């Protein structure tokens, strides 16, 4: 309990003062003078001086002559503070999206990095344009050479998009729930699925258990839709981003679910349905190499 109290005290020390927090973030960029800090933070010189003294007393800042620099502890605390602010900003900017949906299928370690979505966009359907979320990422698929996806629900538009990619000789890897698998085989066509798997351009995997999200990851975007709290998928809103940190986050999410899934071979495909025996035979995930 004492350690927790000390930790909360450290967080409160930084978060409790706008000037202290801004000084820490400014110094993450490198050594600066008091006058430079005054100009960038726009606070009185006396306030800057007092805040620097407080940070120095906590061994977060060192002062030499007219300049200030973070200590090792200060750099660590600054990095934590930056992520902390980014995470709260992501939650604030997209509060309705997060509040209205389930995040049970996102692992805790990825939720700790939710700050990557602070510059993402939520695309929402309107009465005038019900297909707006789908259209937003469908255009981006025109310029991608590969696609990774997890589909807990499979709509005809997903099939069309994947078929278009395969026709351009792109590579596609899809993780499906058993329910989505049946829809995928039915709408895609059994023989066409087998042909693309044999060519090596399509890879299908089955993941058991309830998955409350669907997403697509390419080399230029990551988009994700979630289930609402009643257990139904919400096709009217997706969150989408293009920054490298979002793509890396999406790759980690896909690798997480890939490790829980099992690959479907041509011989496993049985007319769009999985019997109980087949499901049991596919419950053991592939071994994931370390690193």
mmCIF file of C-alpha atoms in Angstrom:
data_model
loop_
_atom_site.group_PDB
_atom_site.id
_atom_site.type_symbol
_atom_site.label_atom_id
_atom_site.label_comp_id
_atom_site.label_asym_id
_atom_site.label_seq_id
_atom_site.Cartn_x
_atom_site.Cartn_y
_atom_site.Cartn_z
ATOM 1 C CA UNK A 1 0.000 0.000 0.000
ATOM 2 C CA UNK A 2 2.881 2.358 0.781
ATOM 3 C CA UNK A 3 4.324 1.868 -2.716
ATOM 4 C CA UNK A 4 0.940 2.659 -4.282
ATOM 5 C CA UNK A 5 0.623 5.792 -2.169
ATOM 6 C CA UNK A 6 4.104 6.920 -3.184
ATOM 7 C CA UNK A 7 3.294 6.289 -6.842
ATOM 8 C CA UNK A 8 0.039 8.244 -6.599
ATOM 9 C CA UNK A 9 1.968 11.007 -4.904
ATOM 10 C CA UNK A 10 4.427 11.183 -7.840
ATOM 11 C CA UNK A 11 1.564 11.276 -10.342
ATOM 12 C CA UNK A 12 -0.267 13.898 -8.303
ATOM 13 C CA UNK A 13 2.877 16.021 -8.087
ATOM 14 C CA UNK A 14 3.146 16.209 -11.874
ATOM 15 C CA UNK A 15 -0.536 16.275 -12.776
ATOM 16 C CA UNK A 16 -1.333 18.794 -10.031
ATOM 17 C CA UNK A 17 0.548 21.642 -11.696
ATOM 18 C CA UNK A 18 0.147 22.728 -15.306
ATOM 19 C CA UNK A 19 3.499 24.515 -15.222
ATOM 20 C CA UNK A 20 5.447 21.572 -13.750
ATOM 21 C CA UNK A 21 3.929 19.203 -16.310
ATOM 22 C CA UNK A 22 4.676 21.553 -19.211
ATOM 23 C CA UNK A 23 8.270 22.068 -18.086
ATOM 24 C CA UNK A 24 8.791 18.301 -17.996
ATOM 25 C CA UNK A 25 7.320 17.893 -21.483
ATOM 26 C CA UNK A 26 9.308 20.827 -22.879
ATOM 27 C CA UNK A 27 12.557 19.407 -21.521
ATOM 28 C CA UNK A 28 11.838 16.061 -23.160
ATOM 29 C CA UNK A 29 12.821 17.870 -26.362
ATOM 30 C CA UNK A 30 16.227 18.740 -24.894
ATOM 31 C CA UNK A 31 18.125 21.253 -22.762
ATOM 32 C CA UNK A 32 16.466 24.698 -22.465
ATOM 33 C CA UNK A 33 17.052 27.936 -20.640
ATOM 34 C CA UNK A 34 14.632 29.502 -18.177
ATOM 35 C CA UNK A 35 13.833 32.241 -20.683
ATOM 36 C CA UNK A 36 13.015 29.648 -23.371
ATOM 37 C CA UNK A 37 10.726 27.847 -20.935
ATOM 38 C CA UNK A 38 9.052 31.142 -20.014
ATOM 39 C CA UNK A 39 8.411 31.924 -23.672
ATOM 40 C CA UNK A 40 7.019 28.495 -24.595
ATOM 41 C CA UNK A 41 4.950 27.936 -21.445
ATOM 42 C CA UNK A 42 3.808 31.578 -21.162
ATOM 43 C CA UNK A 43 4.040 31.774 -17.387
ATOM 44 C CA UNK A 44 5.665 34.428 -15.156
ATOM 45 C CA UNK A 45 9.400 34.048 -14.553
ATOM 46 C CA UNK A 46 8.784 33.630 -10.813
ATOM 47 C CA UNK A 47 6.366 30.738 -11.452
ATOM 48 C CA UNK A 48 8.864 29.062 -13.778
ATOM 49 C CA UNK A 49 11.661 29.461 -11.214
ATOM 50 C CA UNK A 50 9.539 28.041 -8.373
ATOM 51 C CA UNK A 51 8.385 25.073 -10.486
ATOM 52 C CA UNK A 52 11.967 24.330 -11.538
ATOM 53 C CA UNK A 53 13.002 24.356 -7.875
ATOM 54 C CA UNK A 54 10.208 21.865 -7.081
ATOM 55 C CA UNK A 55 11.224 19.578 -9.955
ATOM 56 C CA UNK A 56 14.862 19.794 -8.919
ATOM 57 C CA UNK A 57 13.952 18.854 -5.340
ATOM 58 C CA UNK A 58 12.350 15.658 -6.712
ATOM 59 C CA UNK A 59 15.494 14.865 -8.741
ATOM 60 C CA UNK A 60 13.618 15.327 -12.014
ATOM 61 C CA UNK A 61 15.543 18.348 -13.316
ATOM 62 C CA UNK A 62 19.147 19.500 -13.140
ATOM 63 C CA UNK A 63 20.159 23.139 -13.538
ATOM 64 C CA UNK A 64 23.558 24.166 -14.796
ATOM 65 C CA UNK A 65 24.278 27.849 -15.249
ATOM 66 C CA UNK A 66 21.400 29.250 -17.308
ATOM 67 C CA UNK A 67 20.053 25.959 -18.725
ATOM 68 C CA UNK A 68 17.897 23.104 -17.467
ATOM 69 C CA UNK A 69 17.927 19.430 -18.390
ATOM 70 C CA UNK A 70 16.003 16.357 -17.291
ATOM 71 C CA UNK A 71 17.657 13.747 -15.113
ATOM 72 C CA UNK A 72 17.269 10.079 -16.031
ATOM 73 C CA UNK A 73 14.326 9.869 -13.636
ATOM 74 C CA UNK A 74 12.909 13.035 -15.184
ATOM 75 C CA UNK A 75 13.074 11.564 -18.690
ATOM 76 C CA UNK A 76 11.300 8.420 -17.525
ATOM 77 C CA UNK A 77 8.586 10.398 -15.745
ATOM 78 C CA UNK A 78 8.249 12.698 -18.754
ATOM 79 C CA UNK A 79 7.750 9.748 -21.091
ATOM 80 C CA UNK A 80 5.126 8.269 -18.742
ATOM 81 C CA UNK A 81 3.391 11.641 -18.470
ATOM 82 C CA UNK A 82 3.353 12.038 -22.250
ATOM 83 C CA UNK A 83 1.683 8.629 -22.691
ATOM 84 C CA UNK A 84 -0.694 9.370 -19.814
ATOM 85 C CA UNK A 85 -1.818 12.605 -21.471
ATOM 86 C CA UNK A 86 -2.096 10.917 -24.863
ATOM 87 C CA UNK A 87 -4.249 8.114 -23.432
ATOM 88 C CA UNK A 88 -6.645 10.514 -21.738
ATOM 89 C CA UNK A 89 -6.760 12.634 -24.878
ATOM 90 C CA UNK A 90 -7.656 9.565 -26.952
ATOM 91 C CA UNK A 91 -10.418 8.660 -24.508
ATOM 92 C CA UNK A 92 -11.687 12.254 -24.420
ATOM 93 C CA UNK A 93 -11.696 12.806 -28.188
ATOM 94 C CA UNK A 94 -13.434 9.496 -28.927
ATOM 95 C CA UNK A 95 -15.409 9.184 -25.684
ATOM 96 C CA UNK A 96 -18.689 8.197 -27.374
ATOM 97 C CA UNK A 97 -17.022 5.467 -29.422
ATOM 98 C CA UNK A 98 -15.343 3.888 -26.382
ATOM 99 C CA UNK A 99 -18.325 4.395 -24.058
ATOM 100 C CA UNK A 100 -20.857 2.841 -26.433
ATOM 101 C CA UNK A 101 -18.912 -0.324 -27.209
ATOM 102 C CA UNK A 102 -17.330 -3.359 -25.591
ATOM 103 C CA UNK A 103 -13.522 -3.543 -25.433
ATOM 104 C CA UNK A 104 -13.379 -7.041 -23.915
ATOM 105 C CA UNK A 105 -11.559 -8.505 -26.932
ATOM 106 C CA UNK A 106 -8.673 -6.019 -26.658
ATOM 107 C CA UNK A 107 -5.882 -7.227 -24.375
ATOM 108 C CA UNK A 108 -4.848 -5.140 -21.367
ATOM 109 C CA UNK A 109 -1.361 -4.448 -22.715
ATOM 110 C CA UNK A 110 -2.875 -2.935 -25.865
ATOM 111 C CA UNK A 111 -5.361 -0.878 -23.860
ATOM 112 C CA UNK A 112 -2.344 0.548 -22.048
ATOM 113 C CA UNK A 113 -1.302 1.950 -25.419
ATOM 114 C CA UNK A 114 -4.668 3.449 -26.350
ATOM 115 C CA UNK A 115 -2.874 6.798 -26.690
ATOM 116 C CA UNK A 116 -2.020 5.867 -30.303
ATOM 117 C CA UNK A 117 -5.626 6.679 -31.270
ATOM 118 C CA UNK A 118 -5.464 10.341 -30.275
ATOM 119 C CA UNK A 119 -5.123 11.375 -33.947
ATOM 120 C CA UNK A 120 -7.431 8.669 -35.318
ATOM 121 C CA UNK A 121 -10.871 9.442 -36.732
ATOM 122 C CA UNK A 122 -14.240 7.926 -35.955
ATOM 123 C CA UNK A 123 -16.275 7.530 -39.129
ATOM 124 C CA UNK A 124 -20.015 7.366 -38.525
ATOM 125 C CA UNK A 125 -22.863 6.480 -40.873
ATOM 126 C CA UNK A 126 -25.497 9.117 -41.520
ATOM 127 C CA UNK A 127 -29.051 8.934 -42.823
ATOM 128 C CA UNK A 128 -27.752 10.377 -46.096
ATOM 129 C CA UNK A 129 -24.799 7.980 -46.302
ATOM 130 C CA UNK A 130 -25.330 4.677 -44.496
ATOM 131 C CA UNK A 131 -22.236 3.131 -46.134
ATOM 132 C CA UNK A 132 -19.842 5.906 -45.106
ATOM 133 C CA UNK A 133 -17.744 3.767 -42.681
ATOM 134 C CA UNK A 134 -17.230 1.052 -45.296
ATOM 135 C CA UNK A 135 -16.462 3.528 -48.086
ATOM 136 C CA UNK A 136 -13.804 5.217 -45.934
ATOM 137 C CA UNK A 137 -11.525 2.168 -45.903
ATOM 138 C CA UNK A 138 -12.623 0.590 -49.180
ATOM 139 C CA UNK A 139 -10.943 3.413 -51.119
ATOM 140 C CA UNK A 140 -7.683 2.792 -49.246
ATOM 141 C CA UNK A 141 -7.680 -0.873 -50.208
ATOM 142 C CA UNK A 142 -7.049 0.179 -53.817
ATOM 143 C CA UNK A 143 -3.433 0.975 -52.963
ATOM 144 C CA UNK A 144 -2.551 -1.912 -50.658
ATOM 145 C CA UNK A 145 -0.741 -5.115 -51.494
ATOM 146 C CA UNK A 146 -1.732 -7.092 -48.440
ATOM 147 C CA UNK A 147 -4.522 -7.253 -45.895
ATOM 148 C CA UNK A 148 -4.828 -8.806 -42.454
ATOM 149 C CA UNK A 149 -8.255 -8.946 -40.853
ATOM 150 C CA UNK A 150 -10.272 -10.408 -38.039
ATOM 151 C CA UNK A 151 -13.965 -10.749 -38.851
ATOM 152 C CA UNK A 152 -16.396 -11.662 -36.106
ATOM 153 C CA UNK A 153 -19.146 -10.834 -38.590
ATOM 154 C CA UNK A 154 -18.858 -11.189 -42.343
ATOM 155 C CA UNK A 155 -20.864 -8.908 -44.616
ATOM 156 C CA UNK A 156 -21.065 -9.150 -48.435
ATOM 157 C CA UNK A 157 -19.021 -5.938 -48.652
ATOM 158 C CA UNK A 158 -16.136 -7.715 -46.910
ATOM 159 C CA UNK A 159 -16.272 -10.486 -49.510
ATOM 160 C CA UNK A 160 -16.305 -7.990 -52.382
ATOM 161 C CA UNK A 161 -13.327 -6.103 -50.981
ATOM 162 C CA UNK A 162 -11.304 -9.293 -50.455
ATOM 163 C CA UNK A 163 -12.147 -10.592 -53.925
ATOM 164 C CA UNK A 164 -10.990 -7.302 -55.454
ATOM 165 C CA UNK A 165 -7.693 -7.550 -53.584
ATOM 166 C CA UNK A 166 -7.115 -11.140 -54.664
ATOM 167 C CA UNK A 167 -7.906 -10.208 -58.272
ATOM 168 C CA UNK A 168 -5.012 -7.717 -58.043
ATOM 169 C CA UNK A 169 -2.781 -10.519 -56.685
ATOM 170 C CA UNK A 170 -2.644 -9.041 -53.205
ATOM 171 C CA UNK A 171 -2.165 -11.344 -50.207
ATOM 172 C CA UNK A 172 -4.971 -11.704 -47.676
ATOM 173 C CA UNK A 173 -4.964 -13.333 -44.238
ATOM 174 C CA UNK A 174 -8.295 -13.511 -42.418
ATOM 175 C CA UNK A 175 -9.112 -14.741 -38.926
ATOM 176 C CA UNK A 176 -12.752 -15.804 -38.617
ATOM 177 C CA UNK A 177 -15.031 -16.884 -35.818
ATOM 178 C CA UNK A 178 -16.918 -20.118 -36.611
ATOM 179 C CA UNK A 179 -20.061 -18.108 -37.358
ATOM 180 C CA UNK A 180 -18.235 -15.699 -39.665
ATOM 181 C CA UNK A 181 -16.473 -18.650 -41.318
ATOM 182 C CA UNK A 182 -19.795 -20.109 -42.442
ATOM 183 C CA UNK A 183 -20.855 -16.750 -43.888
ATOM 184 C CA UNK A 184 -17.482 -16.314 -45.572
ATOM 185 C CA UNK A 185 -17.538 -19.698 -47.334
ATOM 186 C CA UNK A 186 -21.179 -19.304 -48.346
ATOM 187 C CA UNK A 187 -20.718 -15.826 -49.887
ATOM 188 C CA UNK A 188 -17.212 -16.308 -51.278
ATOM 189 C CA UNK A 189 -17.833 -19.686 -52.877
ATOM 190 C CA UNK A 190 -16.279 -22.949 -51.790
ATOM 191 C CA UNK A 191 -14.258 -23.634 -54.948
ATOM 192 C CA UNK A 192 -12.969 -20.071 -55.142
ATOM 193 C CA UNK A 193 -11.812 -20.206 -51.525
ATOM 194 C CA UNK A 194 -9.969 -23.462 -52.182
ATOM 195 C CA UNK A 195 -8.338 -22.104 -55.343
ATOM 196 C CA UNK A 196 -6.997 -19.001 -53.585
ATOM 197 C CA UNK A 197 -5.707 -21.014 -50.624
ATOM 198 C CA UNK A 198 -3.919 -23.400 -52.977
ATOM 199 C CA UNK A 199 -2.381 -20.424 -54.823
ATOM 200 C CA UNK A 200 -1.096 -19.087 -51.502
ATOM 201 C CA UNK A 201 -2.799 -15.714 -51.878
ATOM 202 C CA UNK A 202 -5.476 -16.395 -49.229
ATOM 203 C CA UNK A 203 -4.983 -17.693 -45.700
ATOM 204 C CA UNK A 204 -7.930 -18.464 -43.420
ATOM 205 C CA UNK A 205 -7.815 -19.082 -39.689
ATOM 206 C CA UNK A 206 -10.460 -19.983 -37.110
ATOM 207 C CA UNK A 207 -10.603 -18.411 -33.660
ATOM 208 C CA UNK A 208 -12.906 -19.881 -31.024
ATOM 209 C CA UNK A 209 -14.581 -17.972 -28.237
ATOM 210 C CA UNK A 210 -16.621 -14.800 -28.479
ATOM 211 C CA UNK A 211 -14.808 -11.992 -30.264
ATOM 212 C CA UNK A 212 -16.428 -8.582 -29.909
ATOM 213 C CA UNK A 213 -14.617 -6.719 -32.668
ATOM 214 C CA UNK A 214 -13.785 -6.787 -36.355
ATOM 215 C CA UNK A 215 -10.844 -4.993 -37.925
ATOM 216 C CA UNK A 216 -8.719 -4.632 -41.034
ATOM 217 C CA UNK A 217 -4.992 -3.889 -41.212
ATOM 218 C CA UNK A 218 -3.053 -2.983 -44.352
ATOM 219 C CA UNK A 219 0.202 -1.182 -45.020
ATOM 220 C CA UNK A 220 -1.575 2.189 -45.020
ATOM 221 C CA UNK A 221 -4.489 2.018 -42.561
ATOM 222 C CA UNK A 222 -6.034 0.252 -39.584
ATOM 223 C CA UNK A 223 -9.801 0.283 -39.078
ATOM 224 C CA UNK A 224 -11.791 -1.292 -36.252
ATOM 225 C CA UNK A 225 -15.451 -1.775 -35.457
ATOM 226 C CA UNK A 226 -16.731 -2.988 -32.096
ATOM 227 C CA UNK A 227 -19.753 -4.725 -30.630
ATOM 228 C CA UNK A 228 -22.079 -2.717 -28.424
ATOM 229 C CA UNK A 229 -22.831 -3.632 -24.826
ATOM 230 C CA UNK A 230 -25.906 -5.656 -25.867
ATOM 231 C CA UNK A 231 -23.662 -8.063 -27.795
ATOM 232 C CA UNK A 232 -24.501 -6.898 -31.319
ATOM 233 C CA UNK A 233 -21.957 -5.637 -33.838
ATOM 234 C CA UNK A 234 -22.263 -1.929 -34.620
ATOM 235 C CA UNK A 235 -21.675 -1.404 -38.370
ATOM 236 C CA UNK A 236 -22.449 2.306 -38.147
ATOM 237 C CA UNK A 237 -19.135 3.420 -36.603
ATOM 238 C CA UNK A 238 -15.493 2.537 -37.074
ATOM 239 C CA UNK A 239 -12.285 4.082 -35.810
ATOM 240 C CA UNK A 240 -9.568 4.445 -38.433
ATOM 241 C CA UNK A 241 -6.003 5.716 -38.496
ATOM 242 C CA UNK A 242 -2.946 5.874 -40.748
ATOM 243 C CA UNK A 243 -0.057 6.774 -38.420
ATOM 244 C CA UNK A 244 2.762 4.269 -37.980
ATOM 245 C CA UNK A 245 2.004 3.897 -34.255
ATOM 246 C CA UNK A 246 -1.587 2.896 -35.046
ATOM 247 C CA UNK A 247 -0.444 0.392 -37.687
ATOM 248 C CA UNK A 248 2.004 -1.102 -35.178
ATOM 249 C CA UNK A 249 -0.799 -1.302 -32.594
ATOM 250 C CA UNK A 250 -3.007 -3.065 -35.151
ATOM 251 C CA UNK A 251 -0.228 -5.537 -35.960
ATOM 252 C CA UNK A 252 0.165 -6.391 -32.273
ATOM 253 C CA UNK A 253 -3.592 -6.909 -32.012
ATOM 254 C CA UNK A 254 -3.594 -9.187 -35.064
ATOM 255 C CA UNK A 255 -0.600 -11.159 -33.765
ATOM 256 C CA UNK A 256 -2.416 -11.574 -30.438
ATOM 257 C CA UNK A 257 -5.499 -13.038 -32.114
ATOM 258 C CA UNK A 258 -3.419 -15.017 -34.607
ATOM 259 C CA UNK A 259 -1.757 -16.789 -31.706
ATOM 260 C CA UNK A 260 -5.203 -17.836 -30.451
ATOM 261 C CA UNK A 261 -6.325 -19.140 -33.848
ATOM 262 C CA UNK A 262 -5.755 -22.223 -35.998
ATOM 263 C CA UNK A 263 -5.043 -22.324 -39.706
ATOM 264 C CA UNK A 264 -7.624 -23.735 -42.100
ATOM 265 C CA UNK A 265 -6.170 -26.002 -44.791
ATOM 266 C CA UNK A 266 -7.898 -26.919 -48.023
ATOM 267 C CA UNK A 267 -8.800 -30.337 -46.611
ATOM 268 C CA UNK A 268 -10.503 -28.649 -43.623
ATOM 269 C CA UNK A 269 -13.008 -26.758 -45.775
ATOM 270 C CA UNK A 270 -16.355 -28.519 -45.674
ATOM 271 C CA UNK A 271 -18.974 -26.559 -47.547
ATOM 272 C CA UNK A 272 -19.111 -23.542 -45.288
ATOM 273 C CA UNK A 273 -19.853 -25.265 -42.006
ATOM 274 C CA UNK A 274 -17.848 -26.654 -39.123
ATOM 275 C CA UNK A 275 -19.062 -29.774 -37.368
ATOM 276 C CA UNK A 276 -18.383 -30.176 -33.663
ATOM 277 C CA UNK A 277 -15.559 -32.620 -34.457
ATOM 278 C CA UNK A 278 -14.000 -30.147 -36.845
ATOM 279 C CA UNK A 279 -14.277 -27.342 -34.307
ATOM 280 C CA UNK A 280 -12.562 -29.497 -31.692
ATOM 281 C CA UNK A 281 -9.814 -30.287 -34.174
ATOM 282 C CA UNK A 282 -9.193 -26.609 -34.725
ATOM 283 C CA UNK A 283 -9.112 -25.432 -31.136
ATOM 284 C CA UNK A 284 -5.361 -25.869 -30.645
ATOM 285 C CA UNK A 285 -3.645 -22.674 -31.802
ATOM 286 C CA UNK A 286 -0.480 -22.752 -33.836
ATOM 287 C CA UNK A 287 2.747 -22.354 -31.929
ATOM 288 C CA UNK A 288 3.921 -18.757 -32.077
ATOM 289 C CA UNK A 289 7.687 -18.350 -32.294
ATOM 290 C CA UNK A 290 9.226 -16.319 -29.515
ATOM 291 C CA UNK A 291 10.225 -12.771 -30.312
#
